[in-house]
Coordinates of C-alpha atoms in Angstrom, one line a residue:
Chain A
X300 CA 17.9 1.0 40.5
X301 CA 19.1 1.3 36.9
X302 CA 16.7 2.8 34.4
X303 CA 15.4 0.6 31.7
X304 CA 15.5 3.5 29.2
X305 CA 17.4 6.7 29.4
X306 CA 17.1 9.4 26.8
X307 CA 19.5 12.2 27.3
X308 CA 19.3 15.5 25.5
X309 CA 18.0 14.0 22.2
X310 CA 17.9 16.1 19.1
X311 CA 16.2 14.7 16.0
X312 CA 16.0 16.9 12.9
X313 CA 14.3 16.6 9.6
X314 CA 15.8 18.1 6.5
X315 CA 14.1 18.8 3.2
X316 CA 14.2 21.5 0.6
X317 CA 17.1 23.2 2.3
X318 CA 15.2 23.7 5.5
X319 CA 15.8 22.0 8.8
X320 CA 12.9 21.2 11.1
X321 CA 14.0 20.6 14.7
X322 CA 11.3 18.0 15.6
X323 CA 13.0 17.0 18.8
X324 CA 15.2 19.6 20.2
X325 CA 16.3 18.6 23.7
X326 CA 14.4 15.8 25.1
X327 CA 15.3 14.0 28.4
X328 CA 13.3 11.1 29.5
X329 CA 13.8 8.0 31.6
X330 CA 11.7 4.9 32.3
X331 CA 12.3 2.4 35.1
X332 CA 11.2 -1.2 35.1
X333 CA 7.5 -1.7 35.4
X334 CA 6.8 2.0 35.2
X335 CA 4.2 3.7 33.1
X336 CA 5.5 7.0 31.8
X337 CA 3.4 9.5 30.1
X338 CA 4.6 11.8 27.3
X339 CA 2.2 14.7 26.7
X340 CA 2.2 17.6 24.4
X341 CA 0.1 19.2 21.6
X342 CA 0.1 17.9 18.0
X343 CA 3.5 18.5 16.4
X344 CA 5.4 18.8 19.6
X345 CA 7.6 15.8 18.6
X346 CA 6.1 13.0 20.7
X347 CA 6.0 10.5 17.9
X348 CA 9.4 11.5 16.6
X349 CA 10.8 10.5 20.0
X350 CA 9.2 7.1 19.6
X351 CA 10.5 6.8 16.1
X352 CA 14.0 7.8 17.2
X353 CA 13.9 5.2 19.9
X354 CA 13.3 2.4 17.4
X355 CA 15.3 4.1 14.7
X356 CA 12.5 4.0 12.2
X357 CA 12.6 7.7 11.2
X358 CA 11.6 8.6 7.6
X359 CA 14.5 9.1 5.2
X360 CA 14.7 12.8 5.8
X361 CA 15.0 12.5 9.5
X362 CA 18.1 11.8 11.6
X363 CA 19.2 11.8 15.2
X364 CA 21.7 14.6 15.4
X365 CA 22.9 14.2 19.0
X366 CA 21.9 12.8 22.3
X367 CA 22.0 9.4 23.9
X368 CA 19.4 6.7 23.9
X369 CA 20.5 4.1 26.4
X370 CA 18.3 1.0 26.6
X371 CA 19.3 -1.7 29.2
X372 CA 22.7 -0.2 29.3
X373 CA 23.1 -0.4 25.5
X374 CA 23.4 2.7 23.3
X375 CA 20.7 2.2 20.7
X376 CA 22.4 4.7 18.4
X377 CA 25.4 2.4 18.1
X378 CA 23.6 -0.8 17.2
X379 CA 23.6 -2.1 13.6
X380 CA 20.5 -2.1 11.5
X381 CA 20.4 -6.0 11.8
X382 CA 20.7 -5.8 15.6
X383 CA 17.9 -3.3 15.7
X384 CA 15.7 -5.6 13.6
X385 CA 16.3 -8.8 15.4
X386 CA 17.0 -7.7 19.0
X387 CA 15.1 -4.5 19.6
X388 CA 12.2 -3.9 17.3
X389 CA 9.2 -6.0 18.2
X390 CA 11.3 -8.1 20.5
X391 CA 12.6 -5.8 23.3
X392 CA 10.5 -2.7 22.4
X393 CA 7.1 -3.0 20.6
X394 CA 4.5 -0.4 19.7
X395 CA 0.8 0.2 19.6
X396 CA -0.5 2.7 17.1
X397 CA -2.9 5.5 16.9
X398 CA -5.3 4.4 14.2
X399 CA -6.0 0.7 14.5
X400 CA -7.9 0.6 11.2
X401 CA -4.8 1.5 9.1
X402 CA -2.0 0.0 11.3
X403 CA -2.6 -3.6 10.1
X404 CA -2.1 -4.8 6.6
X405 CA -5.5 -5.2 4.9
X406 CA -4.4 -8.1 2.7
X407 CA -3.4 -10.5 5.5
X408 CA -5.5 -12.1 8.2
X409 CA -4.9 -10.8 11.7
X410 CA -3.6 -14.3 12.6
X411 CA -1.1 -14.3 9.8
X412 CA 0.2 -10.9 11.0
X413 CA 0.7 -11.9 14.6
X414 CA 2.2 -15.3 13.8
X415 CA 4.7 -13.7 11.4
X416 CA 5.9 -11.5 14.2
X417 CA 6.2 -14.5 16.5
X418 CA 8.0 -16.6 13.9
X419 CA 10.4 -13.7 13.2
X420 CA 11.6 -13.3 16.8
X421 CA 11.1 -16.7 18.3
X422 CA 12.4 -20.0 17.0
X423 CA 8.9 -21.6 16.6
X424 CA 6.9 -23.2 13.8
X425 CA 3.5 -22.2 12.4
X426 CA 1.5 -24.5 14.7
X427 CA 3.1 -23.3 17.9
X428 CA 2.9 -19.7 16.7
X429 CA -0.8 -20.2 16.1
X430 CA -1.4 -21.7 19.6
X431 CA 0.5 -18.8 21.1
X432 CA -1.4 -16.2 19.1
X433 CA -4.8 -17.6 20.1
X434 CA -3.6 -17.6 23.8
X435 CA -2.7 -13.9 23.4
X436 CA -6.0 -13.1 21.7
X437 CA -7.7 -14.7 24.7
X438 CA -5.5 -12.7 27.1
X439 CA -6.6 -9.4 25.5
X440 CA -10.2 -10.5 25.7
X441 CA -10.9 -11.1 22.0
X442 CA -14.1 -13.1 22.0
X443 CA -14.0 -16.3 19.9
X444 CA -10.3 -16.1 19.3
X445 CA -10.0 -19.2 17.0
X446 CA -12.5 -17.6 14.6
X447 CA -11.0 -14.2 14.8
X448 CA -7.6 -15.6 13.9
X449 CA -8.8 -16.1 10.3
X450 CA -10.4 -12.7 10.0
X451 CA -9.1 -9.9 7.9
X452 CA -8.7 -6.5 9.6
X453 CA -11.7 -5.0 7.7
X454 CA -13.9 -7.6 9.2
X455 CA -13.2 -6.5 12.8
X456 CA -14.2 -3.3 14.6
X457 CA -11.7 -0.6 15.6
X458 CA -11.7 -1.8 19.3
X459 CA -11.2 -5.4 18.3
X460 CA -8.2 -4.5 16.0
X461 CA -6.7 -2.4 18.8
X462 CA -6.9 -5.5 20.9
X463 CA -5.1 -7.4 18.2
X464 CA -2.3 -4.8 18.0
X465 CA -2.0 -5.0 21.8
X466 CA -1.7 -8.8 21.6
X467 CA 0.9 -8.3 18.9
X468 CA 2.8 -5.8 21.0
X469 CA 2.9 -8.3 23.9
X470 CA 3.6 -11.3 21.7
X471 CA 7.4 -11.4 22.2
X472 CA 7.4 -10.4 25.8
X473 CA 9.0 -7.0 25.4
X474 CA 10.5 -4.9 28.2
X475 CA 9.0 -1.8 26.8
X476 CA 5.8 -1.0 25.0
X477 CA 5.4 2.4 23.3
X478 CA 1.7 3.3 23.1
X479 CA 1.3 6.1 20.5
X480 CA -2.1 7.6 21.3
X481 CA -3.8 4.2 21.1
X482 CA -7.1 5.4 22.3
X483 CA -7.4 8.6 20.3
X484 CA -9.1 7.0 17.3
X485 CA -11.6 5.0 19.3
X486 CA -14.9 6.1 20.6
X487 CA -15.0 7.0 24.3
X488 CA -16.7 3.8 25.7
X489 CA -14.4 1.5 23.7
X490 CA -11.4 3.6 24.6
X491 CA -12.3 3.3 28.3
X492 CA -12.8 -0.4 28.1
X493 CA -9.4 -0.9 26.3
X494 CA -7.7 1.4 28.8
X495 CA -9.0 -0.6 31.7
X496 CA -7.9 -3.9 30.2
X497 CA -4.6 -2.6 29.1
X498 CA -3.9 -1.3 32.6
X499 CA -4.7 -4.7 34.0
X500 CA -2.5 -6.5 31.5
X501 CA 0.6 -4.4 32.0
X502 CA 0.3 -5.0 35.7
X503 CA 0.0 -8.7 35.1
X504 CA 3.0 -9.1 32.7
X505 CA 5.2 -6.4 34.3
X506 CA 6.2 -4.4 31.3
X507 CA 7.2 -0.7 31.2
X508 CA 5.1 1.6 29.0
X509 CA 5.8 4.9 27.3
X510 CA 2.3 6.3 26.8
X511 CA 2.2 9.1 24.3
X512 CA -1.0 11.2 24.3
X513 CA -2.4 14.7 24.5
X514 CA -5.1 13.5 26.8
X515 CA -4.3 14.6 30.3
X516 CA -7.1 12.4 31.7
X517 CA -5.4 9.3 30.4
X518 CA -2.1 10.3 31.9
X519 CA -3.6 11.0 35.3
X520 CA -5.3 7.7 35.2
X521 CA -2.6 5.2 34.2
X522 CA 0.8 6.9 34.4
X523 CA 3.2 7.0 37.3
X524 CA 5.4 9.7 35.8
X525 CA 4.7 12.4 33.2
X526 CA 6.8 14.3 30.7
X527 CA 5.5 17.5 29.2
X528 CA 6.8 18.5 25.7
X529 CA 6.5 21.7 23.9
X530 CA 8.0 22.3 20.4
X531 CA 10.3 19.4 20.6
X532 CA 11.7 20.3 24.0
X533 CA 10.9 18.8 27.3
X534 CA 9.4 21.4 29.6
X535 CA 8.5 19.7 32.8
X536 CA 8.8 16.2 34.2
X537 CA 7.9 14.5 37.4
X538 CA 5.5 12.1 39.1
X539 CA 2.0 12.6 38.0
X540 CA 1.0 13.6 41.5
X541 CA 3.6 16.4 41.8
X542 CA 3.1 17.8 38.3
X543 CA -0.7 17.7 38.3
X544 CA -1.0 19.2 41.8
X545 CA 1.9 21.6 41.7
X546 CA 2.8 22.5 38.1
X547 CA 5.8 24.8 38.0
X548 CA 5.9 25.5 34.3
X549 CA 3.4 27.9 32.9
X550 CA 2.8 25.6 29.9
X551 CA 1.9 22.7 32.0
X552 CA -0.3 24.9 34.1
X553 CA -2.0 26.3 30.9
X554 CA -2.6 22.7 29.7
X555 CA -4.2 21.7 33.0
X556 CA -6.2 24.9 33.3
X557 CA -7.8 24.5 29.9
X558 CA -9.0 21.1 30.9
X559 CA -12.4 21.4 32.6
X560 CA -12.0 18.1 34.4
X561 CA -9.4 19.6 36.8
X562 CA -10.5 23.2 37.1
X563 CA -14.1 24.0 36.9
X564 CA -14.0 27.2 35.0
X565 CA -15.6 30.3 36.4
X566 CA -16.9 31.9 33.2
X567 CA -14.9 31.2 30.1
X568 CA -12.6 28.3 29.6
X569 CA -9.0 29.5 29.6
X570 CA -6.9 28.6 26.6
X571 CA -3.2 29.0 25.6
X572 CA -3.4 31.6 22.8
X573 CA -1.1 31.6 19.8
X574 CA 0.3 28.8 17.8
X575 CA 3.1 26.2 18.1
X576 CA 4.8 27.7 15.0
X577 CA 6.0 30.9 16.8
X578 CA 9.3 29.8 18.2
X579 CA 12.1 32.2 19.2
X580 CA 15.6 31.4 18.0
X581 CA 17.0 31.6 21.5
X582 CA 15.8 31.1 25.0
X583 CA 12.5 29.7 26.1
X584 CA 10.4 28.3 23.2
X585 CA 7.2 28.9 25.0
X586 CA 8.0 32.6 25.5
X587 CA 5.6 34.0 22.8
X588 CA 2.6 32.3 24.5
X589 CA 3.7 32.5 28.1
X590 CA 1.7 34.9 30.4
X591 CA 4.6 35.4 32.8
X592 CA 7.6 35.6 30.4
X593 CA 9.8 38.7 30.1
X594 CA 13.0 39.6 28.3
X595 CA 15.1 37.5 30.6
X596 CA 13.6 34.4 29.2
X597 CA 15.1 35.1 25.8
X598 CA 18.7 35.8 27.0
X599 CA 20.2 32.4 27.0
X600 CA 19.3 28.7 26.4
X601 CA 17.5 27.4 29.4
X602 CA 18.5 24.1 30.9
X603 CA 16.3 21.4 32.4
X604 CA 16.9 21.6 36.2
X605 CA 15.9 19.6 39.1
X606 CA 13.6 21.2 41.6
X607 CA 13.5 18.2 43.8
X608 CA 13.9 14.4 43.6
X609 CA 10.9 13.8 41.4
X610 CA 10.4 17.1 39.7
X611 CA 12.4 19.0 36.9
X612 CA 11.5 22.0 34.8
X613 CA 12.9 24.1 32.0
X614 CA 11.9 27.5 33.2
X615 CA 13.7 30.3 35.0
X616 CA 10.7 31.7 36.8
X617 CA 9.1 28.8 38.7
X618 CA 8.1 31.2 41.5
X619 CA 6.0 33.3 39.2
X620 CA 4.4 30.2 37.7
X621 CA 3.6 29.0 41.3
X622 CA 2.0 32.4 42.1
X623 CA 0.1 32.2 38.8
X624 CA -1.3 28.8 39.7
X625 CA -2.6 30.1 43.0
X626 CA -4.1 33.3 41.8
X627 CA -7.6 33.6 40.6
X628 CA -6.4 35.5 37.6
X629 CA -4.6 32.7 35.9
X630 CA -3.1 34.9 33.1
X631 CA -4.6 32.9 30.3
X632 CA -7.2 34.4 28.1
X633 CA -10.6 32.8 28.1
X634 CA -12.8 31.7 25.2
X635 CA -16.2 30.0 24.9
Chain B
X11 CA -19.0 -15.5 0.3
X12 CA -16.3 -18.0 -0.5
X13 CA -13.9 -17.6 -3.4
X14 CA -15.6 -20.4 -5.3
X15 CA -19.0 -18.7 -5.1
X16 CA -17.4 -15.4 -6.1
X17 CA -15.9 -17.1 -9.2
X18 CA -19.2 -18.8 -10.1
X19 CA -21.1 -15.5 -9.8
X20 CA -18.6 -13.6 -11.9
X21 CA -18.9 -16.4 -14.5
X22 CA -22.7 -16.3 -14.6
X23 CA -22.5 -12.5 -15.0
X24 CA -20.5 -13.0 -18.2
X25 CA -23.4 -14.8 -20.0
X26 CA -25.5 -11.6 -20.8
X27 CA -22.3 -9.9 -22.0
X28 CA -21.6 -12.9 -24.2
X29 CA -25.0 -12.5 -26.0
X30 CA -24.4 -8.8 -26.5
X31 CA -21.0 -9.6 -28.0
X32 CA -22.4 -12.3 -30.2
X33 CA -25.1 -9.9 -31.5
X34 CA -22.7 -7.1 -32.2
X35 CA -20.4 -9.5 -34.1
X36 CA -23.4 -10.8 -36.0
X37 CA -24.4 -7.3 -37.0
X38 CA -20.9 -6.4 -38.3
X39 CA -21.9 -7.5 -41.8
X40 CA -24.9 -5.2 -41.7
X41 CA -23.1 -2.2 -40.2
X42 CA -21.5 -1.3 -43.5
X43 CA -23.9 0.9 -45.6
X44 CA -25.3 -0.8 -48.7
X45 CA -25.7 -4.4 -49.8
X46 CA -23.4 -6.7 -47.9
X47 CA -23.0 -8.9 -50.9
X48 CA -21.9 -6.0 -53.1
X49 CA -19.5 -4.8 -50.4
X50 CA -17.9 -8.2 -50.4
X51 CA -17.7 -8.9 -54.1
X52 CA -17.2 -5.3 -55.3
X53 CA -19.1 -3.2 -57.8
X54 CA -17.9 -5.3 -60.8
X55 CA -19.7 -8.4 -59.6
X56 CA -22.3 -10.0 -61.8
X57 CA -25.9 -10.3 -60.5
X58 CA -25.7 -14.1 -60.6
X59 CA -22.6 -14.2 -58.3
X60 CA -24.3 -11.6 -56.0
X61 CA -27.4 -13.8 -55.7
X62 CA -25.2 -16.9 -55.1
X63 CA -23.4 -15.1 -52.2
X64 CA -26.6 -13.8 -50.7
X65 CA -27.9 -17.3 -50.7
X66 CA -24.8 -18.8 -49.1
X67 CA -24.7 -16.2 -46.4
X68 CA -28.4 -16.4 -45.9
X69 CA -28.8 -12.6 -46.5
X70 CA -32.3 -13.0 -48.1
X71 CA -33.7 -14.1 -44.8
X72 CA -35.2 -11.7 -42.2
X73 CA -32.6 -10.4 -39.6
X74 CA -33.9 -12.4 -36.6
X75 CA -33.8 -15.6 -38.7
X76 CA -30.3 -14.8 -39.7
X77 CA -29.2 -14.3 -36.1
X78 CA -30.9 -17.6 -35.2
X79 CA -29.0 -19.4 -37.9
X80 CA -25.8 -17.7 -36.8
X81 CA -26.3 -18.9 -33.2
X82 CA -27.3 -22.5 -34.1
X83 CA -24.3 -22.7 -36.4
X84 CA -22.1 -21.4 -33.6
X85 CA -23.6 -24.0 -31.2
X86 CA -22.5 -26.6 -33.6
X87 CA -19.0 -25.1 -33.5
X88 CA -19.2 -23.5 -36.9
X89 CA -18.4 -19.9 -37.8
X90 CA -19.2 -20.4 -41.5
X91 CA -16.8 -20.6 -44.4
X92 CA -14.2 -18.2 -45.4
X93 CA -14.8 -16.6 -48.8
X94 CA -11.1 -16.3 -49.6
X95 CA -9.7 -19.6 -48.2
X96 CA -12.9 -21.6 -49.0
X97 CA -12.3 -23.4 -45.7
X98 CA -14.2 -23.6 -42.4
X99 CA -13.3 -20.5 -40.3
X100 CA -13.0 -22.4 -37.0
X101 CA -10.3 -24.5 -38.6
X102 CA -8.5 -21.5 -40.0
X103 CA -8.5 -19.8 -36.6
X104 CA -7.4 -22.8 -34.6
X105 CA -4.5 -23.5 -36.9
X106 CA -3.2 -19.9 -36.3
X107 CA -4.3 -19.2 -32.8
X108 CA -1.3 -21.1 -31.3
X109 CA 1.1 -18.6 -32.9
X110 CA -0.8 -15.5 -31.5
X111 CA -1.2 -17.0 -28.1
X112 CA 2.4 -17.9 -27.9
X113 CA 3.4 -14.4 -29.0
X114 CA 1.1 -12.8 -26.4
X115 CA 2.2 -15.2 -23.6
X116 CA 5.9 -14.7 -24.3
X117 CA 5.5 -10.9 -24.3
X118 CA 3.8 -11.1 -20.9
X119 CA 6.7 -13.2 -19.6
X120 CA 9.1 -10.5 -20.9
X121 CA 7.0 -7.9 -19.3
X122 CA 7.1 -9.6 -15.9
X123 CA 10.8 -10.5 -15.8
X124 CA 11.8 -6.9 -16.7
X125 CA 9.3 -4.7 -15.0
X126 CA 9.2 -6.5 -11.6
X127 CA 12.9 -6.1 -10.7
X128 CA 13.1 -2.7 -12.4
X129 CA 10.2 -1.2 -10.5
X130 CA 11.5 -2.7 -7.2
X131 CA 14.9 -1.3 -7.9
X132 CA 13.5 2.1 -8.8
X133 CA 11.2 2.2 -5.7
X134 CA 14.1 1.2 -3.4
X135 CA 16.2 4.0 -4.8
X136 CA 13.5 6.5 -5.5
X137 CA 14.6 9.9 -6.5
X138 CA 18.1 8.6 -7.3
X139 CA 19.9 7.1 -10.3
X140 CA 18.0 3.8 -10.7
X141 CA 14.7 5.6 -10.5
X142 CA 15.7 7.9 -13.3
X143 CA 16.8 5.0 -15.4
X144 CA 13.4 3.3 -15.0
X145 CA 11.4 6.5 -15.5
X146 CA 13.3 7.8 -18.5
X147 CA 13.5 4.4 -20.3
X148 CA 9.8 3.8 -19.9
X149 CA 9.1 7.3 -21.2
X150 CA 11.3 6.5 -24.2
X151 CA 9.5 3.3 -24.9
X152 CA 6.1 5.0 -24.6
X153 CA 7.1 7.5 -27.3
X154 CA 7.9 4.8 -29.9
X155 CA 5.1 3.2 -31.9
X156 CA 5.6 -0.6 -32.1
X157 CA 5.6 -0.8 -35.9
X158 CA 8.6 1.5 -35.8
X159 CA 10.3 -0.3 -32.9
X160 CA 9.6 -3.5 -34.8
X161 CA 11.3 -2.3 -38.0
X162 CA 14.2 -0.8 -36.0
X163 CA 14.9 -4.0 -34.1
X164 CA 14.4 -6.1 -37.2
X165 CA 16.9 -4.0 -39.0
X166 CA 19.5 -4.1 -36.2
X167 CA 19.2 -7.5 -34.6
X168 CA 18.0 -9.6 -37.5
X169 CA 19.4 -8.0 -40.7
X170 CA 22.7 -6.4 -39.5
X171 CA 23.7 -8.6 -36.6
X172 CA 21.9 -11.7 -37.9
X173 CA 21.1 -12.8 -34.3
X174 CA 17.5 -13.5 -35.0
X175 CA 15.4 -14.7 -38.0
X176 CA 13.7 -12.0 -39.9
X177 CA 10.4 -13.7 -40.6
X178 CA 8.3 -16.8 -40.0
X179 CA 7.5 -19.1 -37.2
X180 CA 9.9 -22.1 -37.6
X181 CA 9.3 -25.6 -36.6
X182 CA 9.6 -27.3 -33.3
X183 CA 9.2 -25.7 -29.8
X184 CA 12.7 -24.2 -29.4
X185 CA 12.7 -22.9 -33.0
X186 CA 9.3 -21.3 -32.3
X187 CA 10.6 -19.6 -29.2
X188 CA 13.7 -18.4 -31.1
X189 CA 11.5 -17.0 -33.9
X190 CA 9.2 -15.3 -31.4
X191 CA 11.9 -13.8 -29.3
X192 CA 12.2 -10.5 -31.1
X193 CA 8.5 -9.9 -32.0
X194 CA 7.4 -10.8 -28.4
X195 CA 10.0 -8.6 -26.9
X196 CA 8.8 -5.7 -28.9
X197 CA 5.2 -6.4 -28.2
X198 CA 6.0 -6.6 -24.5
X199 CA 8.0 -3.4 -24.4
X200 CA 5.1 -1.0 -24.2
X201 CA 3.4 -3.1 -21.5
X202 CA 6.7 -3.4 -19.6
X203 CA 7.0 0.4 -19.5
X204 CA 3.5 0.8 -18.4
X205 CA 3.7 -1.8 -15.6
X206 CA 7.1 -0.4 -14.4
X207 CA 5.6 3.0 -14.1
X208 CA 2.4 1.9 -12.4
X209 CA 4.1 -0.5 -10.0
X210 CA 6.7 2.0 -9.1
X211 CA 4.2 4.7 -8.2
X212 CA 1.9 2.3 -6.4
X213 CA 4.8 0.8 -4.4
X214 CA 5.9 4.3 -3.4
X215 CA 2.4 5.1 -2.2
X216 CA 2.2 1.8 -0.3
X217 CA 5.5 2.6 1.4
X218 CA 3.9 5.6 3.1
X219 CA 1.1 3.5 4.6
X220 CA 0.8 2.9 8.4
X221 CA 0.9 -0.8 8.1
X222 CA 4.3 -0.7 6.5
X223 CA 5.5 1.4 9.4
X224 CA 4.0 -1.3 11.6
X225 CA 6.0 -4.0 9.8
X226 CA 9.2 -1.9 10.2
X227 CA 8.4 -1.3 13.9
X228 CA 8.2 -5.1 14.5
X229 CA 11.6 -5.8 13.0
X230 CA 10.9 -7.0 9.5
X231 CA 13.8 -6.6 7.1
X232 CA 13.6 -4.4 4.0
X233 CA 13.6 -7.5 1.9
X234 CA 10.5 -9.0 3.6
X235 CA 8.8 -5.6 3.6
X236 CA 9.3 -5.0 -0.1
X237 CA 8.7 -8.5 -1.4
X238 CA 6.0 -9.7 0.9
X239 CA 4.0 -6.5 1.8
X240 CA 4.8 -3.7 -0.5
X241 CA 4.6 -5.7 -3.7
X242 CA 1.4 -7.5 -2.8
X243 CA -0.4 -4.3 -1.7
X244 CA 0.7 -2.5 -4.9
X245 CA -0.1 -5.4 -7.3
X246 CA -3.8 -4.7 -7.5
X247 CA -3.7 -1.5 -9.6
X248 CA -1.0 -3.1 -11.8
X249 CA -3.2 -6.0 -12.6
X250 CA -6.0 -3.7 -13.5
X251 CA -3.7 -1.9 -15.9
X252 CA -2.5 -5.2 -17.3
X253 CA -6.0 -6.5 -17.7
X254 CA -7.2 -3.4 -19.5
X255 CA -4.3 -3.5 -21.9
X256 CA -4.8 -7.1 -23.1
X257 CA -7.1 -5.7 -25.8
X258 CA -4.3 -3.3 -26.8
X259 CA -1.9 -6.3 -26.9
X260 CA -4.2 -8.2 -29.3
X261 CA -4.5 -5.1 -31.5
X262 CA -0.8 -4.7 -31.6
X263 CA -0.3 -8.3 -32.4
X264 CA -1.9 -7.6 -35.8
X265 CA 0.9 -5.1 -36.4
X266 CA 3.8 -7.2 -35.0
X267 CA 2.6 -10.4 -36.9
X268 CA 2.5 -8.4 -40.1
X269 CA 6.0 -6.9 -39.6
X270 CA 7.5 -10.3 -38.7
X271 CA 5.4 -12.3 -41.2
X272 CA 4.1 -14.5 -38.4
X273 CA 1.2 -16.9 -39.3
X274 CA -1.0 -15.7 -36.4
X275 CA -4.6 -14.7 -36.4
X276 CA -3.7 -11.0 -36.2
X277 CA -2.0 -11.2 -39.6
X278 CA -4.9 -13.2 -40.9
X279 CA -7.3 -10.5 -39.7
X280 CA -5.4 -7.9 -41.7
X281 CA -5.6 -10.2 -44.8
X282 CA -9.3 -10.7 -44.3
X283 CA -9.9 -7.0 -44.1
X284 CA -7.9 -6.4 -47.3
X285 CA -9.9 -9.0 -49.3
X286 CA -13.2 -8.1 -47.5
X287 CA -13.7 -11.6 -46.2
X288 CA -16.4 -10.6 -43.8
X289 CA -17.3 -14.0 -42.4
X290 CA -13.6 -14.4 -41.5
X291 CA -13.5 -10.9 -39.9
X292 CA -16.5 -11.9 -37.9
X293 CA -14.9 -15.1 -36.7
X294 CA -11.7 -13.4 -35.6
X295 CA -13.4 -10.5 -34.0
X296 CA -15.5 -13.0 -32.0
X297 CA -12.3 -14.8 -30.9
X298 CA -10.7 -11.6 -29.8
X299 CA -13.8 -10.5 -27.9
X300 CA -14.0 -13.9 -26.2
X301 CA -10.3 -13.7 -25.3
X302 CA -10.9 -10.3 -23.7
X303 CA -13.9 -11.5 -21.8
X304 CA -11.9 -14.5 -20.5
X305 CA -9.1 -12.2 -19.6
X306 CA -11.4 -9.9 -17.6
X307 CA -12.8 -13.0 -15.8
X308 CA -9.3 -14.2 -14.9
X309 CA -8.4 -10.7 -13.7
X310 CA -11.4 -10.7 -11.4
X311 CA -10.4 -14.0 -9.9
X312 CA -6.8 -12.8 -9.3
X313 CA -8.3 -9.7 -7.6
X314 CA -10.1 -12.0 -5.2
X315 CA -7.0 -14.0 -4.6
X316 CA -4.9 -11.0 -3.7
X317 CA -7.5 -8.9 -1.9
X318 CA -10.1 -10.9 0.0
X319 CA -12.0 -7.7 0.8
X320 CA -13.4 -8.0 -2.7
X321 CA -15.4 -11.1 -2.1
X322 CA -15.6 -11.3 1.7
X323 CA -17.6 -8.2 2.3

C-alpha cells in the first residue's frame, strides 16, 4: 500500500542575524490513507515547522534545506507557488490551529470565511457555497447553523470557533488534515467533547490526520501511529501500542514516565532534567539529558533504524533503555 | 445593536458637545481681557463709536441674555454681521466654503492615491529598497513645514516652469481643479506621509497575525491576502490618524490659502484676525468646529462599517 505522505530526512532551517537555527534537523514521517498519526514533542522541538514545511508556508527567514516531501507521489518541493495555492493548500491538505480565538479573521463573519475557502477551491457560486457551509456546520454539530453563519468570531465561544475551523478544514474534502494542537487552548471538557466529535468525523469521511501535540493522552486516544521528536530530530516512531508499551528510546520513556496517567509515581514525579537548548554538535541530541548515555553516543551521527516492522528508533543503546524501563530506578530525577 | 442604532446613538451623543462648542465660541469675544468693543475698534476710537458697537453687538446686556440672543440668532441661521465687510457672516462663509472644501477634498484624494499603493509596496518589500523609499520620503516630508513647501513648489512649478497658476481660484470646474492642483497636493503631502507610515507599520503587524497564516494555509494568493485581509485589518488605526488630523488640515488650509491667494474661509479667517473682526472670527471658528464634529461622527460610522465588533458587542 502506497503512503499518502512520505517525509524523508527533512531539514528546515531558519536564518537570521547571521545565525542558523536548525528547527527541523532530520525528520522522517509517513502517513497512510485513513490513518491518524501523532507527532509529539516538547515546545520548540520543530513540530509546527514540519507542518509549515509541508504546506510551504514558512516565514521568510525559513527554508527547506534538504529532504523529500512526497504527497500522493508528487514531490511538494517541486511544485510551483500557484500549484501549491490551488491544488494543495486548503484543497488536498488543510489545517486546524492551536488557538481558535485568533485563527479566524475578526472582521469577517464565520460564514464569509468558510464560503470564501469553498469558492476559492470549487467552482461554485455564493448560494451553493452557503448551503454547503451550513451543511458542514451541522456536521460538526454547531447548533443553529443558519444563525451562526452570520456571526463574527468574537460572538462565538472558543469551542464553537474550533468547530468552525474543523468545518473549514473539511470543506474541500482534503486527503490530509493537519491538526496543530487544536485542543490545547480549550478547557478540558470542551476539548474532550471536540476530540470525541472529531474522532467520529474522521472515521466518517475517511481522511488521514497528522495530529501535532504534546499531550500523550490525546495521542494514545486517537492515533494509530506515533512519532516522537526531540530538538528537530525524529527519535522514535511506531504504532501507539508498541511505543507506549515498549519504548526503546530513553526520551520517549522519560516523557511517558513523567505522565502520571501511565505510571503511578511512587514518591516524586520523575522529570527530564535540563533544557532543550543544550544540544551537542555531533551525535545524539538528547545526550545531555539522557540517563543512560555515554561517550559512544557522541562519536558519530546516529541514524534512524528499524527495530521491527512497526518500530524505529534513533538510539544506539536500546537494550539499556529497555532495562531502564523495567527497573524500579528509572534513572530520571524526581521533583514535586 | 444594529449599525443604524449605533449611528443614531453616536448622533445624539453629539448634541451636548454641540452646546459646549457653541458656548465656547460665544465666549471668544469675552476671553480677551478688557472691553471687547475697545479691542475691536482700537484705543483711538471715540466714545460714541464704542457705544454704537456695544449696542450693535449687544454687549450691554447681561451675559446669559447675550448667549440667548446668540442662540436664537443662530437658530434663525444668522451669525451676525461682519464688521469689516458689513455683510451677513453666513453669506460670507458660504460663498467661500466651497473653495476650502474643494481644497481639503482634493488633498484627501491625493493622500489616498499616493499612500495606499506606496504603503502596500513598502509592506510587500519590507526591509528592502521600496520600503526605504517610502520611509525616507515620508520622513523628508515630515521635516518640511507646509508654508515652505508651498513657496518652494510655487517657485518651481508655477513661476519657473509655468505649469500651474500662481494664485487665485479660476472659473469653471476644470479651471478650479487646475488652480487647486498645486495647493491641494502640498496640503495633502503631510497627511500622505503620515498615512503611509501608519498603514505600513500596521500592515506589517497584521501580517504576523494568526488569521493571515490561516488565509495562507487555505491557499489564498498574496494579492487576495494583501488587498482583502491585510488592508482591511490595518485600516482602522489609519482612519483614526486621518480623523484626528482633519483639524490639522483645516489649520493648514489657512496657510495654504494665504500662500496661493485662494478665496477660501481659511484666508478669510486670517484677514478677520488681522482687522479684529471678532464676529467673523466667531463664525468661522464655529464652522471649523462643526466640520471637525461632523468628521468625527463620520469616522465613528466608518469604524462600525469596518469593524462590526464596535457596535455588535
